[in-house]
Structure formats: structure tokens, C-alpha cells
CSV table of C-alpha atoms and ligand atoms in Angstrom, one decimal:
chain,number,residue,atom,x,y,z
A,20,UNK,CA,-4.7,126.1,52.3
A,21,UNK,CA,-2.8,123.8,54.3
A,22,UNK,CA,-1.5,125.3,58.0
A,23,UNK,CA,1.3,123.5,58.5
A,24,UNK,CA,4.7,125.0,58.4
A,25,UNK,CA,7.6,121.8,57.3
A,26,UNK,CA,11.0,122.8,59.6
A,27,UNK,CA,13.5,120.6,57.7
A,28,UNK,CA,17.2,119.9,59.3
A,29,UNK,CA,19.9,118.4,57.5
A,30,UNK,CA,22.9,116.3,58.6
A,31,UNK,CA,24.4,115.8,62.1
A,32,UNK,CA,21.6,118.4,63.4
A,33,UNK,CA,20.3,115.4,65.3
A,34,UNK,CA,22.8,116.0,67.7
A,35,UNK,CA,22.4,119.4,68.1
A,36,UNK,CA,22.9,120.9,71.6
A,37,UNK,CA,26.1,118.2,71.8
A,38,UNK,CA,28.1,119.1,68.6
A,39,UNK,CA,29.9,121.6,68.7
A,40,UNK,CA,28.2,123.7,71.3
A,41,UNK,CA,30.6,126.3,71.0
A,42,UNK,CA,29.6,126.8,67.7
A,43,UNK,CA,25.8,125.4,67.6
A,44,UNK,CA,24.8,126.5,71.8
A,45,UNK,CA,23.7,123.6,74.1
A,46,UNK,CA,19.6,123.8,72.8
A,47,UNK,CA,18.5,120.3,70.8
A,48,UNK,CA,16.1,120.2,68.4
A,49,UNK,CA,13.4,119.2,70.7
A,50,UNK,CA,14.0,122.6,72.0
A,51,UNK,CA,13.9,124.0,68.4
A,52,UNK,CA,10.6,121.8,68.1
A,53,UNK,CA,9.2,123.2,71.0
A,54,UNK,CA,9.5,126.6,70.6
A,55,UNK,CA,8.6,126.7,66.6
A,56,UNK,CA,5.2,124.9,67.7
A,57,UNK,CA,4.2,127.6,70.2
A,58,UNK,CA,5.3,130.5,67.7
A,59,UNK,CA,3.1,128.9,65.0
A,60,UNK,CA,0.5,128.5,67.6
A,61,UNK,CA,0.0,132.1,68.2
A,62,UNK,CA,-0.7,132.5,64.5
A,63,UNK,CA,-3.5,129.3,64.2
A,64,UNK,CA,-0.7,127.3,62.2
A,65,UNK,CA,1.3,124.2,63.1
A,66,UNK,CA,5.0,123.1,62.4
A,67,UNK,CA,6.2,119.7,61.7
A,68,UNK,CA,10.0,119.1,62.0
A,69,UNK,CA,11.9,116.6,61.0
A,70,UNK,CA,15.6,116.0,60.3
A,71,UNK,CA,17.7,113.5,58.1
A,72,UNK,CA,21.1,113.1,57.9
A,73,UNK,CA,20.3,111.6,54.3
A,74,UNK,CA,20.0,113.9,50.9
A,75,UNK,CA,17.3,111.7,49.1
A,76,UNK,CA,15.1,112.1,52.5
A,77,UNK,CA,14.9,115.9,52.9
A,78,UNK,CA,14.5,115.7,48.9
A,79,UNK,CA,11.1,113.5,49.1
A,80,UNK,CA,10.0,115.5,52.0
A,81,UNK,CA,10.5,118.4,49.6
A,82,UNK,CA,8.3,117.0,47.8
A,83,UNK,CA,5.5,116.2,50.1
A,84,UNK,CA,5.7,119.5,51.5
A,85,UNK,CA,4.3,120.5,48.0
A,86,UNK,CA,0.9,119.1,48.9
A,87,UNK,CA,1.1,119.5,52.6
A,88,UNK,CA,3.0,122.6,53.8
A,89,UNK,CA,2.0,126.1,53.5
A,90,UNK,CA,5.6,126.7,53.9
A,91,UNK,CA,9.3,125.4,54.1
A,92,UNK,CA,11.8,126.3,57.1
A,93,UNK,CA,15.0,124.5,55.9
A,94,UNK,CA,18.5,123.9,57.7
A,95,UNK,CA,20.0,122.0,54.9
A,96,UNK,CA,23.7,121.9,57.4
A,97,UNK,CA,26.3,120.9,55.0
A,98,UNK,CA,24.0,119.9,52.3
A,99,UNK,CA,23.7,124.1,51.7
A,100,UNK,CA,27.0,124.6,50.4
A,101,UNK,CA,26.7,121.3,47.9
A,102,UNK,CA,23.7,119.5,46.9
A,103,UNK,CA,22.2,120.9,43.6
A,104,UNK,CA,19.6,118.3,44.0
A,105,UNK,CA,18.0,120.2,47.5
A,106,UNK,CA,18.0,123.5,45.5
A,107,UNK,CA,16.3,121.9,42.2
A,108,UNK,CA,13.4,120.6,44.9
A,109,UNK,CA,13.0,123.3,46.4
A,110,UNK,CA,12.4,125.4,43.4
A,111,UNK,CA,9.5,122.9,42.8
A,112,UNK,CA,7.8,124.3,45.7
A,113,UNK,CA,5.5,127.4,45.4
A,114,UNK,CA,5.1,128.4,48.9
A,115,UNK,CA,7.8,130.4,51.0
A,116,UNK,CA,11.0,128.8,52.1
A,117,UNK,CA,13.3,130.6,54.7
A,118,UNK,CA,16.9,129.1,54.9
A,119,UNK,CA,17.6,129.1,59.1
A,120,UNK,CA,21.7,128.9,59.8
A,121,UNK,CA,22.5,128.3,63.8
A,122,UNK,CA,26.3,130.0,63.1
A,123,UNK,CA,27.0,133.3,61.2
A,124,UNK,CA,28.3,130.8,58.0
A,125,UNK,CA,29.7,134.3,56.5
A,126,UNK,CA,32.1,134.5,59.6
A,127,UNK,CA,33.3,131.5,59.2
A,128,UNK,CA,35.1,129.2,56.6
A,129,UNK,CA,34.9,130.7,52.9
A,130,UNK,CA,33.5,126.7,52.1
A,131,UNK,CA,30.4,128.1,53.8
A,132,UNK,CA,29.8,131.7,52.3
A,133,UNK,CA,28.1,129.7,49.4
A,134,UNK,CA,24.7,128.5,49.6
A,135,UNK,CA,22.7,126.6,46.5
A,136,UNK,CA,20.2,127.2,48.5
A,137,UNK,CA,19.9,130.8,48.7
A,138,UNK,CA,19.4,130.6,45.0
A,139,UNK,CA,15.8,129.9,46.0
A,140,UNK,CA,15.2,130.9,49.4
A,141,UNK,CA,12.7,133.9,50.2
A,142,UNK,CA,14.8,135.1,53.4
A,143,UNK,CA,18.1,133.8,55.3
A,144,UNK,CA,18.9,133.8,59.1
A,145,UNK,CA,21.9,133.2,60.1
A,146,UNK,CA,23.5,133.5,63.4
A,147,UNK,CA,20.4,134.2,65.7
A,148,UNK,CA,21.7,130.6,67.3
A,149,UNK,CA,18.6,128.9,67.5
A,150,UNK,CA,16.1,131.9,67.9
A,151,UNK,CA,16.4,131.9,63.9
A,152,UNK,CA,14.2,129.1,63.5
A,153,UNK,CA,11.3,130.6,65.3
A,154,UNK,CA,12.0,134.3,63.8
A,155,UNK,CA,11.3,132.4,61.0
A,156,UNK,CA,8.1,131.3,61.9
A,157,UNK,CA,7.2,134.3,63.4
A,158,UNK,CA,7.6,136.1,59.8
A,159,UNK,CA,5.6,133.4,58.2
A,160,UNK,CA,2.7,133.7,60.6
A,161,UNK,CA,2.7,137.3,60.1
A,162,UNK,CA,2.9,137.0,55.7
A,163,UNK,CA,0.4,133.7,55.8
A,164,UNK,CA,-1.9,135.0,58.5
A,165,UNK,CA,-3.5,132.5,60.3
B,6,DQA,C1,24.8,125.2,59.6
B,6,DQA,C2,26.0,125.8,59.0
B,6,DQA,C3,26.6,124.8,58.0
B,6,DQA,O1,27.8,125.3,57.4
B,6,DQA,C4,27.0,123.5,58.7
B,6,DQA,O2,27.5,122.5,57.8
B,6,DQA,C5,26.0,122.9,59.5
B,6,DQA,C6,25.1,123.8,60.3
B,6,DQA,C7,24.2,126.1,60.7
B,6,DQA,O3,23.1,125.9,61.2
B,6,DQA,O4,24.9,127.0,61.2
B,6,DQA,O5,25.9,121.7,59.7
B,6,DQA,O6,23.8,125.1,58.6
């Protein structure tokens, strides 16, 4: 079975830690990067993140997480509350998948209290800031062993 965990980002998250930091917190997503690694680590599994600001993108790597990833971290940003197409990939993937939000997206506008996503998604964090992400790993290191 593969080890390796897929922590896929959506739109604008490439400038995490400068957008919005009142909302999003001043941490990149070399931060994120860094700290999934070393949770994973603890478990004998690795992470590979990536982010795209382009829907067909995450959708392929969707895709190729189906051979390659034990598992599926996903921040889809906007794309949660619109694309069909993320959620119809994602339901062709048989491992886990945890949806990670930075914000509390209940707390905020009623455009973001709807997720496609979460029609598919084992587990949702949102508002641990960036800690989600490796709460997230942490859980799948415990469930997949390692
Ligand atoms: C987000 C919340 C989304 O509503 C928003 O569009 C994002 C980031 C979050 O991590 O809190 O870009 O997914």
C-alpha cells in the first residue's frame, strides 16, 4: 500500500500567510508543508503537497492520487462551495479524504456553509487555522498505521 498522504490546496492558497492574514494567520504553505511532513513522519508515512489555483489540475491530481496516495488531505478554497467536478473525483477515490478549512467557513458568509465536498469527505476541520492540516494527518497516521 502506498505511504504517501496527497495534501491538495485550491485557489489563491499560494499566497497564504499574505492574504488575508486576519482571516488565514501569517503561516505559508511551506509552513503547512513542513509540519504535515514531520507529523506523517512519526507514523512511517510521507505527504506530498501541492496547490493549484486551476480546477482541471487538482482534478487530475485526483486522479493520480488513486494509484499513488493512501490518502487525500484537500483544501479545495473556493472551489468547496462550487465545483461538482472536484466532488465527482473525489468520489472515484477509495482511500480516506479529510476536507481541512483555515477559517471557521460556518462563521462566516452563508456562500460558505455549503460544501460539494463534504458530500464525500470522511472528516472536516475547520477553523484550527493551520493546525488542521496536520490534525489531519495525525488522524490518518493513527487509522492507516504506519
Ligand atoms: C477556505 C475557506 C473558503 O471559503 C475560501 O474560499 C478559501 C479558504 C479556508 O481554508 O478557510 O479560499 O477553504
Amino acid at each position: 500500500m502506498s505511504k504517501t498522504i496527497y495534501i491538495l490546496n485550491g485557489p489563491n492558497l499560494n499566497l497564504l500567510g499574505k492574504r488575508q492574514p486576519e482571516i488565514y494567520g501569517h503561516d505559508t504553505l511551506d509552513d503547512v508543508a513542513r509540519n504535515c511532513a514531520a507529523v506523517a513522519a512519526e507514523f512511517g508515512l510521507e505527504t506530498d503537497l501541492r496547490q493549484s489555483n486551476h480546477e482541471g489540475e487538482i482534478i487530475d491530481w485526483i486522479h493520480e492520487a488513486r494509484e499513488k496516495a493512501a490518502a487525500i488531505v484537500i483544501n479545495p478554497a473556493a472551489y468547496t462551495h462550487t465545483s461538482v467536478a472536484i466532488l465527482d473525483a473525489l468520489n472515484t477515490f477509495e482511500g480516506p479524504v479529510i476536507e481541512v478549512h483555515i477559517s471557521q467557513v460556518h462563521k462566516r458568509e452563508p456562500f460558505r456553509h455549503h460544501s460539494y465536498v463534504s458530500h464525500r469527505s470522511d472528516a472536516v476541520m475547520a477553523g484550527f487555522g493551520i493546525g488542521g492540516y496536520a490534525l489531519a494527518v495525525r488522524h490518518l497516521g493513527l487509522t492507516l498505521g504506519g
